[in-house]
Short mmCIF file of C-alpha atoms in Angstrom, two decimals:
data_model
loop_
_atom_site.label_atom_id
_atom_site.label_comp_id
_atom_site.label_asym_id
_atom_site.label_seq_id
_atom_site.Cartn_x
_atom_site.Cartn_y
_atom_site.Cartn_z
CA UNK V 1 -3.45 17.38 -39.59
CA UNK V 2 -2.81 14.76 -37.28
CA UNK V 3 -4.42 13.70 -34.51
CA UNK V 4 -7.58 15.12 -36.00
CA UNK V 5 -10.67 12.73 -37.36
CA UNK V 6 -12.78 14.42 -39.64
CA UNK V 7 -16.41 12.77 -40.91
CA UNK V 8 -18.75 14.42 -43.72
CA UNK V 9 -21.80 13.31 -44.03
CA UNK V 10 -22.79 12.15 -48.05
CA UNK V 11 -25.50 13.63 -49.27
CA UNK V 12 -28.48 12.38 -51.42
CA UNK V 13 -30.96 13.10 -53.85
CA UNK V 14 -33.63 10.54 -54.92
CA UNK V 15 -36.07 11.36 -57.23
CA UNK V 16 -39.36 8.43 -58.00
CA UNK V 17 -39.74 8.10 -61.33
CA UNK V 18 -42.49 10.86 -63.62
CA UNK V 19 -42.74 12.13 -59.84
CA UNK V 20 -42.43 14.70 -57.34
CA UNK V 21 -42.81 15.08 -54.06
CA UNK V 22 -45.48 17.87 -53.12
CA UNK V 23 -43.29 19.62 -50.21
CA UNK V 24 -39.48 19.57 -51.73
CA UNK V 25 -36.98 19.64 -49.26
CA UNK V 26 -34.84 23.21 -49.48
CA UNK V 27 -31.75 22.65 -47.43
CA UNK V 28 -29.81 19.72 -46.26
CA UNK V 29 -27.11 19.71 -43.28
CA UNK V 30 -23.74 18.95 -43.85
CA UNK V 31 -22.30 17.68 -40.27
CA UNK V 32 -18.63 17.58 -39.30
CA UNK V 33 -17.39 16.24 -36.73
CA UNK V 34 -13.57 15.92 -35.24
CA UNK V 35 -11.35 14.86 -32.23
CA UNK V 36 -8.27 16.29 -31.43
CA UNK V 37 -6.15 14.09 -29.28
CA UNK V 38 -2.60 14.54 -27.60
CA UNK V 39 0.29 12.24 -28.66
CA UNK V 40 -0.74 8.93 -28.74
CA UNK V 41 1.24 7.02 -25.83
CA UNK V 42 1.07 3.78 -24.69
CA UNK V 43 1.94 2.55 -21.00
CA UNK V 44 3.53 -1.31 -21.08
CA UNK V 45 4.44 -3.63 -18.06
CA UNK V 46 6.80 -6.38 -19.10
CA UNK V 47 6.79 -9.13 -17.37
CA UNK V 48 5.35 -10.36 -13.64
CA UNK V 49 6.40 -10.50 -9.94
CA UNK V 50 6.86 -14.36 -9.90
CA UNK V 51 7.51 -15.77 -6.33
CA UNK V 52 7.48 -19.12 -7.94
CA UNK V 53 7.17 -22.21 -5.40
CA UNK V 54 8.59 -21.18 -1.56
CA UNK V 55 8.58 -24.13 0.92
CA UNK V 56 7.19 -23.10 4.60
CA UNK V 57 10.42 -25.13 5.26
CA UNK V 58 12.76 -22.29 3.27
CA UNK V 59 10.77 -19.65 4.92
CA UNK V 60 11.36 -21.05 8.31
CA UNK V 61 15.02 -21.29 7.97
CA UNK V 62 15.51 -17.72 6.14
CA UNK V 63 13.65 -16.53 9.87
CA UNK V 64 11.72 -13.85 10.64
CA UNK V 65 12.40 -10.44 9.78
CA UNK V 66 10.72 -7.28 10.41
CA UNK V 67 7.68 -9.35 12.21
CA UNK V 68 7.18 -11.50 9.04
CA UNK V 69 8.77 -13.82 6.82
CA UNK V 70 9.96 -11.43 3.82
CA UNK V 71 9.63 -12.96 -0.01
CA UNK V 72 12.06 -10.36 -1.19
CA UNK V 73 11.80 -7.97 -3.75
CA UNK V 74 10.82 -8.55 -7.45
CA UNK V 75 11.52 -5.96 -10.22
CA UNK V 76 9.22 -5.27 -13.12
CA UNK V 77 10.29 -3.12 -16.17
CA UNK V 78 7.83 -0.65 -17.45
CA UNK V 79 7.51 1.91 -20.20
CA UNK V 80 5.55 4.81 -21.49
CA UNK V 81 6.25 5.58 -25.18
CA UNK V 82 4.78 8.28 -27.56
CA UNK V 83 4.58 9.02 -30.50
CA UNK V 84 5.91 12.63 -29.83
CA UNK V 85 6.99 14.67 -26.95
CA UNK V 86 4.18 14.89 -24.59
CA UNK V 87 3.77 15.40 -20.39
CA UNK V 88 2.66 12.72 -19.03
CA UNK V 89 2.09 11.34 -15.47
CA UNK V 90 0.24 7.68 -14.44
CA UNK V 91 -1.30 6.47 -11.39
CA UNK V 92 -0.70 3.22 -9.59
CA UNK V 93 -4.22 1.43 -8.12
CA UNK V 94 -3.74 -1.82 -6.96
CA UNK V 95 -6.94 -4.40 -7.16
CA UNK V 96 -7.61 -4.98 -3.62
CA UNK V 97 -6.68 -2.53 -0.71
CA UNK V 98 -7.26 -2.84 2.96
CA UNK V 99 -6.49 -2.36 6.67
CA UNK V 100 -2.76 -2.04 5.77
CA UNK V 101 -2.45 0.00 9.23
CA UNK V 102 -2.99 -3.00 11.28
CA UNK V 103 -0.77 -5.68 9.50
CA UNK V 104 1.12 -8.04 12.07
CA UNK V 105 3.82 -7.76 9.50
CA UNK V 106 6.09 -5.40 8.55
CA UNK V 107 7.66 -4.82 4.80
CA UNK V 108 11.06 -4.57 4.11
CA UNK V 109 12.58 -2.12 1.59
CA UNK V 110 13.36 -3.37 -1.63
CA UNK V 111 17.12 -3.62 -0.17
CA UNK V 112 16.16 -5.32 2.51
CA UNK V 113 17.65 -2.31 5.37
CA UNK V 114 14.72 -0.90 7.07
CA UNK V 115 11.17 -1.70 6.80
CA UNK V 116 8.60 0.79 5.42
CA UNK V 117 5.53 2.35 7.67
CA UNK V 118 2.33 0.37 7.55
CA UNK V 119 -0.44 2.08 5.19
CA UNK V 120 -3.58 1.31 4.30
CA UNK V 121 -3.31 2.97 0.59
CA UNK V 122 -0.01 0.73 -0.13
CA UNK V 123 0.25 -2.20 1.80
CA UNK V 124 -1.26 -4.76 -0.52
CA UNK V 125 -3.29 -7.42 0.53
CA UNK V 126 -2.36 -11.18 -0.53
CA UNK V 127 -5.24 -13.56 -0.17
CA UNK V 128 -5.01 -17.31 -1.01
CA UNK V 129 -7.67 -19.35 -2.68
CA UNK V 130 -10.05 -19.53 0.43
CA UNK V 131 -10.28 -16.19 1.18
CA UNK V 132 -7.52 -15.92 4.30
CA UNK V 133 -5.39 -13.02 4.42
CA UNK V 134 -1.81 -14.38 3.83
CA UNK V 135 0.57 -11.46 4.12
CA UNK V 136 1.23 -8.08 1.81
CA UNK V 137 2.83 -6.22 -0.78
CA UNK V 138 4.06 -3.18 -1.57
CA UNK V 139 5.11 -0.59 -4.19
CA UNK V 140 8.58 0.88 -5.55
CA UNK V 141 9.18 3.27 -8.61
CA UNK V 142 12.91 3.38 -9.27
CA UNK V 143 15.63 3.66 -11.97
CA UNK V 144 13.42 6.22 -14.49
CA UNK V 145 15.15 7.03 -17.77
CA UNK V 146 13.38 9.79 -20.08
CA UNK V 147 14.93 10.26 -23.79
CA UNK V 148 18.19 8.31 -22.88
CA UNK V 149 18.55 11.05 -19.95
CA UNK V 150 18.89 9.55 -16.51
CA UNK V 151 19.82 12.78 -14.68
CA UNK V 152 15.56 13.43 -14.09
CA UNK V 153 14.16 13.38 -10.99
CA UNK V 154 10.59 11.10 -9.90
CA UNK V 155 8.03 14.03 -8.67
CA UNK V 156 4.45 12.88 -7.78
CA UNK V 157 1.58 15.34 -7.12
CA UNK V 158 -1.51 14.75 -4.45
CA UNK V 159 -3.48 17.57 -6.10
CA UNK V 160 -4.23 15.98 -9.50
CA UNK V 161 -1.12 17.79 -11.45
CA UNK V 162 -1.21 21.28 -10.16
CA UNK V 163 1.38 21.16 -7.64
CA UNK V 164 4.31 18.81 -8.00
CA UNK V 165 6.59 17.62 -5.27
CA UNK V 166 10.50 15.92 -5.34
CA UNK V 167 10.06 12.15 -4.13
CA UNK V 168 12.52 11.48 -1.40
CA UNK V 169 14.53 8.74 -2.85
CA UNK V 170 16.11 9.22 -6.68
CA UNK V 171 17.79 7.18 -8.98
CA UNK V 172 18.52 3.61 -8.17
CA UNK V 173 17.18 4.13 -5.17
CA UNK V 174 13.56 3.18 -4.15
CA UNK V 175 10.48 5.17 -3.79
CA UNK V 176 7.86 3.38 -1.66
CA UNK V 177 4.30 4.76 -3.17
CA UNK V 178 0.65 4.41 -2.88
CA UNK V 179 -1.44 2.05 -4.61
CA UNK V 180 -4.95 3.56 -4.11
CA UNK V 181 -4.68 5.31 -7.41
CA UNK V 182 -4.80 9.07 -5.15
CA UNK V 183 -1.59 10.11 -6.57
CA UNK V 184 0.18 10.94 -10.02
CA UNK V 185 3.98 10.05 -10.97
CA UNK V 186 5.92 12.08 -13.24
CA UNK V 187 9.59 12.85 -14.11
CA UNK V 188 11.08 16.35 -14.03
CA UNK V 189 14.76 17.48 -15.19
CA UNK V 190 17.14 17.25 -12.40
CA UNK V 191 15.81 20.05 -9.64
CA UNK V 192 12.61 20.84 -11.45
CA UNK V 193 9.37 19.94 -10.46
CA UNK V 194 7.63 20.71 -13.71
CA UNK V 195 6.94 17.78 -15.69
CA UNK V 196 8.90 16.96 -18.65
CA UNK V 197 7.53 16.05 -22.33
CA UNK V 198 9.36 13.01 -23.52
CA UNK V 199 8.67 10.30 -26.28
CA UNK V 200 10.06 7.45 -24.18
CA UNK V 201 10.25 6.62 -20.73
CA UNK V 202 11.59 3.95 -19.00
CA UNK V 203 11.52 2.54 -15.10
CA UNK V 204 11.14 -0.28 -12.54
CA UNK V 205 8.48 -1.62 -10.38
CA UNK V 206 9.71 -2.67 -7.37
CA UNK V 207 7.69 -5.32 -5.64
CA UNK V 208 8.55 -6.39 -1.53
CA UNK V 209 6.09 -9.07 -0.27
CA UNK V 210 5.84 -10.68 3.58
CA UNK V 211 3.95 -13.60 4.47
CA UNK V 212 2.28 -13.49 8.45
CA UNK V 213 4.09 -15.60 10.81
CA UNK V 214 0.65 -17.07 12.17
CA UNK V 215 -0.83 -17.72 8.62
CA UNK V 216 2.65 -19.50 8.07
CA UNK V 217 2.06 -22.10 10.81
CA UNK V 218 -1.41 -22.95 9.36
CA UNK V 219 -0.27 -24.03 6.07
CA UNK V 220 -1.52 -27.51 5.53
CA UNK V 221 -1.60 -27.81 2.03
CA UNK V 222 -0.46 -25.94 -1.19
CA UNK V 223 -1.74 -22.13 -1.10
CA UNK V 224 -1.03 -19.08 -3.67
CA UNK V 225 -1.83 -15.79 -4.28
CA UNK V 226 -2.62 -13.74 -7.62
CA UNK V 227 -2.64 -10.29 -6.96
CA UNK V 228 -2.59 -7.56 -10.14
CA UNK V 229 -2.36 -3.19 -9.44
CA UNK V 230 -3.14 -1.46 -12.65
CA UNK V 231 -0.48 1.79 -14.06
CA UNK V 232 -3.03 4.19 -15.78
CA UNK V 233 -1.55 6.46 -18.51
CA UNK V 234 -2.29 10.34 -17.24
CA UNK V 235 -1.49 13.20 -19.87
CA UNK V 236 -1.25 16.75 -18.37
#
């Protein structure tokens, strides 16, 4: 039966030698024990948001945009695969939140159009080496393929899985999300909002980063930032 781990215990009898024990024992326990588990699916990020090396000097000419100096947007494949069809959902908690609501910068979509409202569950911190806030990030789901089908729709749910709603944007299109792990993301057939069982699924990350305009002008030397946010596999 798969899936399931069975264990037996052995059982023993030992006997001394022209010997018996005074009190012999009259039963013995025979345990068994067993786990049944769903599908086994695995959740895989390939590759990294790389920014690579950005002179203040490039920033500085590119110019300000939506009160900051925007890095752009970065796109990092992702997969969930099982080993049969199963529902599944994950969450998206990133290492490091905080007072998002009050950035001095704002951060563009991943097309660069509009900017996206300020939120202390998504915008991202970036903090170099000495501690200094430098600017933020935020989150994107797009492009989600399920079984070769591409005609699904990205549903999330607030309530842990029991009620599931349509995310605004679909398709190519980009769906800014939070990064405080609070929600789930799923995939439902085109103008359902029931989650699908699939073996594979397939989508992008979309990362959009801004750098402060003040924390610009105070560069002196070479700074970074190393920032990771975690996709947890959720089965439902």
């Amino acid at each position: 039966m798969k899936g399931l781990k069975v264990s037996v215990i052995s059982l023993a009898l030992l006997t001394a030698p022209a010997s018996f024990a005074l009190h012999a024992a009259n039963s013995a326990v025979v345990n068994v024990k067993g786990t049944l588990t769903p599908a086994a699916c695995n959740i895989n990020v390939t590759g990294t948001a790389n920014y690579g090396t950005i002179s203040v000097s490039q920033l500085k000419e590119n110019g300000l945009k939506h009160d900051g100096y925007q890095l752009g947007a970065k796109d990092v494949p992702f997969n969930i695969s099982c080993d049969s069809p199963v529902k599944t959902a994950f969450t998206v908690t990133a290492d490091q939140l905080g007072a998002g609501s009050t950035s001095p910068t704002n951060i563009s979509m991943p097309d660069g159009s509009i900017y996206v409202a300020k939120s202390d569950d998504s915008f991202i911190p970036l903090i170099d080496g000495n501690g200094e806030l430098m600017g933020y990030h935020a989150l994107f789901l797009s492009s989600f393929e399920a079984d070769d089908n591409t005609s699904i729709d990205r549903i999330k749910s607030d309530d842990g899985g029991v009620t599931w709603i349509k995310m605004t944007a679909q398709g190519s299109k980009s769906s800014y999300i939070n990064a405080a792990g609070k929600q789930l993301y799923s995939w439902a057939e085109s103008g359902e909002l029931t989650p699908m069982a699939t073996e594979n699924m397939q989508g992008l990350v979309q990362v959009s980063a801004a750098i402060i305009e003040d924390y610009v002008d105070t560069i002196t030397d070479d700074v970074s930032f190393d920032v990771n946010t975690t996709l947890a596999l959720v089965y439902i």
